[in-house]
CSV table of C-alpha atoms in Angstrom, one decimal:
chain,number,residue,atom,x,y,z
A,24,UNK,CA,134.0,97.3,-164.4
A,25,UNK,CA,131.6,100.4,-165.5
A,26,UNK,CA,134.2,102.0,-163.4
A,27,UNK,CA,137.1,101.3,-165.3
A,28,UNK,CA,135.2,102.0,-168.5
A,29,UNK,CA,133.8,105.5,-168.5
A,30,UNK,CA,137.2,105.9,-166.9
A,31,UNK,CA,138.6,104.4,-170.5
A,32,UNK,CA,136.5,106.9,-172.2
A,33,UNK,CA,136.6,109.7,-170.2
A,34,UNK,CA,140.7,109.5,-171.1
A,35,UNK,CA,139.9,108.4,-175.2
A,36,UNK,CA,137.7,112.2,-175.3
A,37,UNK,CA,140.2,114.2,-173.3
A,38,UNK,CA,143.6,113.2,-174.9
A,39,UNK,CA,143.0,111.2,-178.0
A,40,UNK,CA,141.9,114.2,-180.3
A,41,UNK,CA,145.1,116.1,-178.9
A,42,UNK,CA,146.9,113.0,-179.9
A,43,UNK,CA,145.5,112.6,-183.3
A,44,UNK,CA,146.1,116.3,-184.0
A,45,UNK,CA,149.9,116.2,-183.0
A,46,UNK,CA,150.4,113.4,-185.3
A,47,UNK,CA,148.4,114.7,-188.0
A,48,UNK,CA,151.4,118.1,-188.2
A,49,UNK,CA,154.3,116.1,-187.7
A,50,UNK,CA,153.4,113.3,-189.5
A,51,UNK,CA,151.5,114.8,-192.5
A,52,UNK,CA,154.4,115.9,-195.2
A,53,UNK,CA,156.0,113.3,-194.6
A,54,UNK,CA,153.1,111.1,-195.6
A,55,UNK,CA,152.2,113.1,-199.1
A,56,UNK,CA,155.6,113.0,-200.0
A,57,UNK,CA,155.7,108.9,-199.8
A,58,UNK,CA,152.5,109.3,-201.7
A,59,UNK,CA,153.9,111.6,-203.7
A,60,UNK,CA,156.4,109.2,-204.9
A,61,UNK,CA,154.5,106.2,-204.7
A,62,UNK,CA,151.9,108.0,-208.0
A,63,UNK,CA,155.3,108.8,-209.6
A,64,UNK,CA,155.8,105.4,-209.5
A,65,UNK,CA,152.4,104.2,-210.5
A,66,UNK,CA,152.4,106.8,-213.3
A,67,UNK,CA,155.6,105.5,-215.1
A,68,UNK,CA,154.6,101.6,-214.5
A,69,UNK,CA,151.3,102.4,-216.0
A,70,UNK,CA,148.7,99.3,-216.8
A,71,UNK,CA,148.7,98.4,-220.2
A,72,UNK,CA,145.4,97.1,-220.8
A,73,UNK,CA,145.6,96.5,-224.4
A,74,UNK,CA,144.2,92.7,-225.2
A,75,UNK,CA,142.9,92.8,-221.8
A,76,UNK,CA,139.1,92.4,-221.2
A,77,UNK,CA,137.2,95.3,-219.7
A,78,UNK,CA,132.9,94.9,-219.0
A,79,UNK,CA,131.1,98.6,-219.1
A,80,UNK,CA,127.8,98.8,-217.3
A,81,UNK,CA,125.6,101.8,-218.5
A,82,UNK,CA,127.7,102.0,-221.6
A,83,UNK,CA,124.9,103.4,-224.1
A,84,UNK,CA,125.4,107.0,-223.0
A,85,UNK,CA,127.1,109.6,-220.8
A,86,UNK,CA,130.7,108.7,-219.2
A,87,UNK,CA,130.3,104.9,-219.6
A,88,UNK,CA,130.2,105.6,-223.6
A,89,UNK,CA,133.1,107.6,-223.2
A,90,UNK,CA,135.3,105.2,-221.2
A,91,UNK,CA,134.3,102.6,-223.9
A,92,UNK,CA,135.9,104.5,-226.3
A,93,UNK,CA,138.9,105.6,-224.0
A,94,UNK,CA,139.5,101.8,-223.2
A,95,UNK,CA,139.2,100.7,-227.1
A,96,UNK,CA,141.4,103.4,-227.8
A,97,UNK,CA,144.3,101.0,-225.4
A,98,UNK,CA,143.0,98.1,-227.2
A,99,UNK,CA,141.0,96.3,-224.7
A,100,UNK,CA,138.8,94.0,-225.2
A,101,UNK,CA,135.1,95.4,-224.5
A,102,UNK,CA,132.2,94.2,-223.0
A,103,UNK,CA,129.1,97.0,-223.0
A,104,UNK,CA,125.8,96.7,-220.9
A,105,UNK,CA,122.9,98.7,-220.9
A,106,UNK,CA,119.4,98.7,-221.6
A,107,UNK,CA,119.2,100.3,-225.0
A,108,UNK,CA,119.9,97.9,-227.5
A,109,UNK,CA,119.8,100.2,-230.5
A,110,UNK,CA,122.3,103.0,-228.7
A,111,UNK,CA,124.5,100.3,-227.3
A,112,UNK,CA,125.5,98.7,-230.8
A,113,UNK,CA,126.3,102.3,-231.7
A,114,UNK,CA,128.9,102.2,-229.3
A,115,UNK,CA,130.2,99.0,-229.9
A,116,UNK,CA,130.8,99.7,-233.2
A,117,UNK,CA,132.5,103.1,-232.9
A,118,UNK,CA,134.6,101.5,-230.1
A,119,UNK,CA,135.6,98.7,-232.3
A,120,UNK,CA,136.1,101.2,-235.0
A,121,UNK,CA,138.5,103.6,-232.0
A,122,UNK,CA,140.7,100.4,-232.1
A,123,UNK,CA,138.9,97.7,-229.8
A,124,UNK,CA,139.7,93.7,-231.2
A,125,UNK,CA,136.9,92.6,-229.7
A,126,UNK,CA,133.8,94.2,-228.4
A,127,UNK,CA,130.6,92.5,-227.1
A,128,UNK,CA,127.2,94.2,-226.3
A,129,UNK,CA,124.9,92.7,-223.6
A,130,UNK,CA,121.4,94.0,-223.5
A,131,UNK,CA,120.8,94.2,-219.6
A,132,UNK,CA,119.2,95.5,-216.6
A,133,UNK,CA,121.7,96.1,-214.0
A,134,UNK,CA,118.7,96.2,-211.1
A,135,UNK,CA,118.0,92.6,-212.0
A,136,UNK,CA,120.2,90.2,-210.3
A,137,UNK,CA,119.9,87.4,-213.0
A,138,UNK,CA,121.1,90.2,-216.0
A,139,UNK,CA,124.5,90.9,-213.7
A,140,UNK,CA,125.1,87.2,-213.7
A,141,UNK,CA,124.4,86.8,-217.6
A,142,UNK,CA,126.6,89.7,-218.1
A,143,UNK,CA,129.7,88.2,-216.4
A,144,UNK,CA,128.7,84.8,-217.8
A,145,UNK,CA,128.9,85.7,-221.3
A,146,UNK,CA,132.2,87.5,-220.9
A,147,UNK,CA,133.7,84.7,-219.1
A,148,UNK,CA,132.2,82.3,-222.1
A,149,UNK,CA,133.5,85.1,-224.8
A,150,UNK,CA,136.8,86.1,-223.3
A,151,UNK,CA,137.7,83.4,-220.5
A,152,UNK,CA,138.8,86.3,-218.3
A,153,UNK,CA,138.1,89.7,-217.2
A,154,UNK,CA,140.8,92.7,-215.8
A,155,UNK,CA,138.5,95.4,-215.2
A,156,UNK,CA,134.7,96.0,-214.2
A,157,UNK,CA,133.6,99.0,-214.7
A,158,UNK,CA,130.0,100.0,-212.8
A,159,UNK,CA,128.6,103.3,-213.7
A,160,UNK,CA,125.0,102.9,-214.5
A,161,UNK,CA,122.4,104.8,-212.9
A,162,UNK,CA,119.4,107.2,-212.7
A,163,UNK,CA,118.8,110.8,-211.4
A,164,UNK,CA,115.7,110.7,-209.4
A,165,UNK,CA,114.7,114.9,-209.1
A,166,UNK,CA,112.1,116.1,-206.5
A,167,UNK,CA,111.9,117.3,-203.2
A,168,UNK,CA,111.1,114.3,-200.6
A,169,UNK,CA,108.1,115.6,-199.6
A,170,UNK,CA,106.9,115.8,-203.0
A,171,UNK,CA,106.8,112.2,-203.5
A,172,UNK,CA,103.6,110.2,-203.3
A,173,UNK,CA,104.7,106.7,-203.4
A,174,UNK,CA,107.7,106.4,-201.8
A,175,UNK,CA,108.6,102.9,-203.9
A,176,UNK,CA,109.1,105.2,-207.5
A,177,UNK,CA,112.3,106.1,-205.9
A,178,UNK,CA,113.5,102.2,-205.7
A,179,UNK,CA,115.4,102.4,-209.0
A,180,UNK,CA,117.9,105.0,-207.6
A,181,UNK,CA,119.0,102.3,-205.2
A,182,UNK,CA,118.4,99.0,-207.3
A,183,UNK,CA,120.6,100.2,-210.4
A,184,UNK,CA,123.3,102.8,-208.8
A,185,UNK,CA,123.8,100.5,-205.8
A,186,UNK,CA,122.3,96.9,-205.6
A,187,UNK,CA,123.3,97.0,-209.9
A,188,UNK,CA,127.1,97.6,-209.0
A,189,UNK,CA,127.0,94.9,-206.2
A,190,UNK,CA,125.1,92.8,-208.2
A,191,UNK,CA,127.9,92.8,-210.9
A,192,UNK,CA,130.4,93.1,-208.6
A,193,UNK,CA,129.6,90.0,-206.6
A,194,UNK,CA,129.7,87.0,-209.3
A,195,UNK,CA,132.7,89.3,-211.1
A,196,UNK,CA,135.1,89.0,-207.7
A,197,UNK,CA,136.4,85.2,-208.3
A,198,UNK,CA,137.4,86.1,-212.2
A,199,UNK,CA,138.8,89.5,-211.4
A,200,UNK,CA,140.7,87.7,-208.2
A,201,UNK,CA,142.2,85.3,-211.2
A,202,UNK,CA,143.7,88.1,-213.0
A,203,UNK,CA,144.7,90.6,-210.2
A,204,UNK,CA,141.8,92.8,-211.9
A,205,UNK,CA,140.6,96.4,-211.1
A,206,UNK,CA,136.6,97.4,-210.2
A,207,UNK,CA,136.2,101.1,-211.2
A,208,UNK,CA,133.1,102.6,-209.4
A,209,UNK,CA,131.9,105.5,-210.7
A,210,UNK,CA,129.8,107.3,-207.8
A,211,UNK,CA,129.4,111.3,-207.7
A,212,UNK,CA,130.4,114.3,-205.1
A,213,UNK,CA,126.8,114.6,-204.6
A,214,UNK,CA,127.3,111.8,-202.2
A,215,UNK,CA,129.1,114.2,-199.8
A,216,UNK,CA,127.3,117.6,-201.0
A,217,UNK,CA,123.3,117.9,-200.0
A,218,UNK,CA,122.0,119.2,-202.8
A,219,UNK,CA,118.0,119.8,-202.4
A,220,UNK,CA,116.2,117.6,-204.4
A,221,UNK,CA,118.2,114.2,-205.6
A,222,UNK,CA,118.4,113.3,-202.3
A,223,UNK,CA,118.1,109.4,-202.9
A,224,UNK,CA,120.5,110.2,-205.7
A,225,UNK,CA,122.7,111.4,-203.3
A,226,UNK,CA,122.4,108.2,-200.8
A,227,UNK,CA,122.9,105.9,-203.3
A,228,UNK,CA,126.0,107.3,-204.1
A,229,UNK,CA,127.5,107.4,-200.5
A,230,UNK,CA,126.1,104.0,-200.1
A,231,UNK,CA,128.2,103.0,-203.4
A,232,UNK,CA,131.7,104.7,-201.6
A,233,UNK,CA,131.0,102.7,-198.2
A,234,UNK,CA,130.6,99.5,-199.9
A,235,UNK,CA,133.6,99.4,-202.3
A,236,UNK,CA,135.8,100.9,-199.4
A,237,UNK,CA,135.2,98.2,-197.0
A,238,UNK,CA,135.4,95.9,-199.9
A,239,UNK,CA,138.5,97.0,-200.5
A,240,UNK,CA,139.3,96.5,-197.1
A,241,UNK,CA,138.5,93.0,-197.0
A,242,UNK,CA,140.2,92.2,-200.5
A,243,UNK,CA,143.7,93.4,-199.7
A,244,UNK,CA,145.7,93.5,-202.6
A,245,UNK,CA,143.8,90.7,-204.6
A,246,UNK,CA,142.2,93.1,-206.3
A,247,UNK,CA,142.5,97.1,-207.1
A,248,UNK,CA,139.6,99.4,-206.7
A,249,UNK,CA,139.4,102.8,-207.9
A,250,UNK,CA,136.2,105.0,-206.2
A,251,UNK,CA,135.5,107.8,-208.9
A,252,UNK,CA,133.9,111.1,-207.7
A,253,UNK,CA,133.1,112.7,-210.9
A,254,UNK,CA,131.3,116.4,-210.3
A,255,UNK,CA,129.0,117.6,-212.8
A,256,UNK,CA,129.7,116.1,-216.0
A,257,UNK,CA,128.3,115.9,-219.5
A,258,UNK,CA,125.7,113.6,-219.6
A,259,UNK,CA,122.1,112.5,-219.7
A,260,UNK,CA,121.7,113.8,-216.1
A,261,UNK,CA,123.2,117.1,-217.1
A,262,UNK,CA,121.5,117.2,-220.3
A,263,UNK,CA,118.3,117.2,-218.3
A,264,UNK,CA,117.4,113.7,-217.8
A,265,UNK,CA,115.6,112.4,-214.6
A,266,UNK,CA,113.4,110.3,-212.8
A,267,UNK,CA,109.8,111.9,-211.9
A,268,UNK,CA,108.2,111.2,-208.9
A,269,UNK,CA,105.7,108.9,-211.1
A,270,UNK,CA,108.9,106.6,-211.8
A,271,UNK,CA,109.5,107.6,-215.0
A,272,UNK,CA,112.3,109.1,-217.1
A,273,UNK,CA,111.8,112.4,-218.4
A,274,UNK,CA,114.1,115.2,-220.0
A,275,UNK,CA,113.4,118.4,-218.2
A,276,UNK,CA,115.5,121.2,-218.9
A,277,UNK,CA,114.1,124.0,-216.7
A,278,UNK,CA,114.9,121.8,-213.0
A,279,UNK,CA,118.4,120.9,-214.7
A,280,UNK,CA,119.2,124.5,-214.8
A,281,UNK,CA,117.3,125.0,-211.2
A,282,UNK,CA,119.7,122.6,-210.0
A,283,UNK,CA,123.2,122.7,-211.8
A,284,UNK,CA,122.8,126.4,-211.8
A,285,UNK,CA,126.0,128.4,-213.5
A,286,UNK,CA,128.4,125.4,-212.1
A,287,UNK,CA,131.0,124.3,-215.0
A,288,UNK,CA,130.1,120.9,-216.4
A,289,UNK,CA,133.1,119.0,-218.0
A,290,UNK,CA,133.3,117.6,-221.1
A,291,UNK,CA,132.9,114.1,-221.1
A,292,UNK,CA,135.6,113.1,-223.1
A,293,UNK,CA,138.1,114.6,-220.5
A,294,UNK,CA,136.7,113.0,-217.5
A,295,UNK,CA,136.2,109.4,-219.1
A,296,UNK,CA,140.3,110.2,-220.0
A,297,UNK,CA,141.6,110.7,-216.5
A,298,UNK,CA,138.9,107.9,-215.2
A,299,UNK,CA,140.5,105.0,-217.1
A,300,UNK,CA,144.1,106.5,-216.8
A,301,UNK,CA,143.0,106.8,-212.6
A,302,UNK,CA,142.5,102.9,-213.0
A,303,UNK,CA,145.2,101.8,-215.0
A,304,UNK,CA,147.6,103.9,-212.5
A,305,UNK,CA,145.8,101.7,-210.0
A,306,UNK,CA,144.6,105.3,-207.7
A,307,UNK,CA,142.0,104.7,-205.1
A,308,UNK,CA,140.3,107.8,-205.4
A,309,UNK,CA,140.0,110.4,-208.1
A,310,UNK,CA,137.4,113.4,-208.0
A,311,UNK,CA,137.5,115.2,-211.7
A,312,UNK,CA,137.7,118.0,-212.3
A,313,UNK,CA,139.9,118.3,-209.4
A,314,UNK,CA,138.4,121.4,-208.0
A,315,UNK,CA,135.2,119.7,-206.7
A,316,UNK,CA,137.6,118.4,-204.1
A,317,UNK,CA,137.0,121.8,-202.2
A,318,UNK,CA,133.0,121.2,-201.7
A,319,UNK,CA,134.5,118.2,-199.3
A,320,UNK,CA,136.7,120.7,-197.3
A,321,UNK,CA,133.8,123.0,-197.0
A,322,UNK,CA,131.5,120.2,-196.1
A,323,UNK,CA,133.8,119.1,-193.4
A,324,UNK,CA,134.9,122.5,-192.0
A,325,UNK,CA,131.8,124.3,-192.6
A,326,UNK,CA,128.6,122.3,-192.5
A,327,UNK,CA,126.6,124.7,-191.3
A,328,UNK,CA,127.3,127.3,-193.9
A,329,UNK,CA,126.7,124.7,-196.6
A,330,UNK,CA,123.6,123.4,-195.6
A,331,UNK,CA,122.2,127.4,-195.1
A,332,UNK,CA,123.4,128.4,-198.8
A,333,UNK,CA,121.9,125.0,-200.5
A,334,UNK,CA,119.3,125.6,-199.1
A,335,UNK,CA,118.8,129.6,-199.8
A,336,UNK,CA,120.2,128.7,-203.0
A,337,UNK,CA,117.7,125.8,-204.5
A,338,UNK,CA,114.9,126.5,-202.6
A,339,UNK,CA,112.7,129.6,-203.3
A,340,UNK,CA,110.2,131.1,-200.3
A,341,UNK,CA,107.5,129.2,-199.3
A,342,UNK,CA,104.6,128.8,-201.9
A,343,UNK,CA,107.0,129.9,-204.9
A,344,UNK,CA,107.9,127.4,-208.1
A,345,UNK,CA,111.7,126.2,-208.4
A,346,UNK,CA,112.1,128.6,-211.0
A,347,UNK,CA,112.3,131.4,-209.0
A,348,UNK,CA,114.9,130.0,-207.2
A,349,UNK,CA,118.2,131.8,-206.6
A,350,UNK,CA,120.1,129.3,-208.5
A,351,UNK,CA,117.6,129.7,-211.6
A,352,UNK,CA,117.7,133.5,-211.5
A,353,UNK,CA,121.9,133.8,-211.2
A,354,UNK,CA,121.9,132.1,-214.7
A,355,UNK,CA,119.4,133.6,-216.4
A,356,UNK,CA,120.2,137.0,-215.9
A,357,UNK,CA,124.0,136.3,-216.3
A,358,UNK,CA,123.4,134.3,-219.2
A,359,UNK,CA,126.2,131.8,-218.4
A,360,UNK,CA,124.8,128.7,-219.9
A,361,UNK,CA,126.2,129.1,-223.2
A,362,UNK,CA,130.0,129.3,-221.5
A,363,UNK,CA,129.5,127.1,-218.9
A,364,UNK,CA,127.5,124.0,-220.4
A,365,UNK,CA,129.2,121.9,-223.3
A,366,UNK,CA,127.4,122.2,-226.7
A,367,UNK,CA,125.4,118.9,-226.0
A,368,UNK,CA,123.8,119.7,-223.0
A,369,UNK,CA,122.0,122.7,-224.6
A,370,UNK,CA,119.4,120.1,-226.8
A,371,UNK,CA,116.9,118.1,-225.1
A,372,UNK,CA,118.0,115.3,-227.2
A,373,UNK,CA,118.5,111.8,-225.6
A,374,UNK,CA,119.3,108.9,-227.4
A,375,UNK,CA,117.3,106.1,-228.0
């Protein structure tokens, strides 16, 4: 028997990558022109989610704000969650005044299990229904690994980007499965990218893609899932905003510029935009802007090469401060900020 099996692998190593590679030619126009077709298709039938009931998570700032106000533009019906109360009704009330019938606010913690129930309990008593959940919220833990004292301050990177979505997602399946809903998971390109320094960020995120893919997987067609890959975007993160290694969220505009260097942050109006017109097409995937999509191809062909310039580029010699990192340096002596970086990003103002 051990025999016949390394003789089973033995033929799997030598002739299934030359297999896989043959199809992948012949077989690949073919396959994105069907797919080509079938987003024509998607794009004309288009959701219409007006009167339709839509629950935000981390909707008091950032791209969850935004898509509150793309969705009450459609006319959904909203449900917002986050932790700041006071921000929060500010956005319930600009979406309701964007065109939204009906919006809700729920003042909850997305890393606390019984919140994520409450949430979906008081849409379900509100609205009777729900056709899209929408997990975005999250935190930006910033520091080197080794940097870290207690290991435990980084918990809330997993508890609210991860456990928070699966949380939500898990006593929101059986109402979405009623409607033929949509989950919209909003995860980040850092989760393929290793970018020094948000490294639980980073795994949080790829733990978020793995989950909703085999989820999907197991669903079938009961109910759609769109995994969002936005790249830098206009935010609290962008603006500055992270978790220390003491657990605690501070604005800190020096080690946002150390890390987001002279990269081109989006607007956040235009990502939110294509995010809920992604979901209402009913896409899988979507990375915005589109041209992050290269940092996967370079990642996949050329690991090596990435890993060497991440690291020469975020990490100055031995015994120097992050400032004098390479990444610091290129956009303070090209002075690119103030093209680069929306408007926003450039006050250390966070809401409240």
């Amino acid at each position: 028997m051990e025999f016949i099996l390394n003789l089973v692998h033995k033929l799997l190593n030598s002739y299934l990558p030359h297999i896989a590679t043959t199809a992948l030619i012949h077989f690949m126009p073919l396959y994105l022109f069907i797919k080509f077709l079938y987003f024509i298709f998607r794009s004309i039938f288009i959701e219409n989610v007006a009167g339709k009931v839509v629950v935000i998570t981390g909707a008091s700032s950032g791209i969850g704000e935004h898509l509150a106000y793309e969705y009450a533009k459609k006319g959904a019906r909203l449900v917002l969650a986050a932790r700041r109360h006071k921000s929060l009704e500010q956005v319930a009330d600009m979406a309701y005044w964007l065109g939204s019938p009906h919006v809700i606010s729920v003042h909850a913690d997305v890393s606390k299990v019984e919140d994520c129930k409450r949430l979906i309990d008081e849409t379900i008593t509100n609205f009777g229904r729900l056709d899209h959940l929408v997990s975005n919220a999250a935190v930006t833990p910033l520091y080197m690994f080794e940097d870290l004292v207690d290991v435990t301050n980084a918990a809330p990177a997993m508890d609210i980007n991860f456990w928070g979505a699966v949380y939500t997602t898990h006593f929101a399946i059986p109402y979405l499965k009623e409607t033929k809903g949509k989950i919209v998971a909003i995860t980040s390109s850092a989760s393929y990218l290793p970018a020094a320094r948000i490294s639980f960020y980073n795994a949080s995120k790829a733990a978020l893609i793995s989950f909703f893919e085999t989820l999907r997987v197991e669903l079938g067609t009961q109910i759609g899932i769109t995994i969002v890959t936005p790249g830098l975007t206009e935010s609290e993160m962008t603006k500055g905003k992270f978790l220390t290694t003491e657990g605690k969220l501070e604005v800190d505009q020096v080690m946002r510029d150390v890390e987001m260097s002279a990269t081109p942050i989006l607007p956040v109006e235009k990502s939110a935009r294509s995010i809920v017109n992604s979901a209402c097409r009913g896409d899988k995937y979507l990375t915005e802007p589109p041209w992050f999509k290269a940092f996967f191809i370079y990642v996949l062909f050329f690991p090596e090469v990435v890993d060497w310039f991440q690291h020469w580029f975020l990490i100055p010699g031995p015994g120097k401060p992050a400032v004098e990192s390479p990444s610091k340096i290129l956009l303070d002596v090209t002075g690119l900020q103030k093209y680069v970086y929306p408007e926003s990003l450039l006050s250390p103002h966070i809401k409240v």
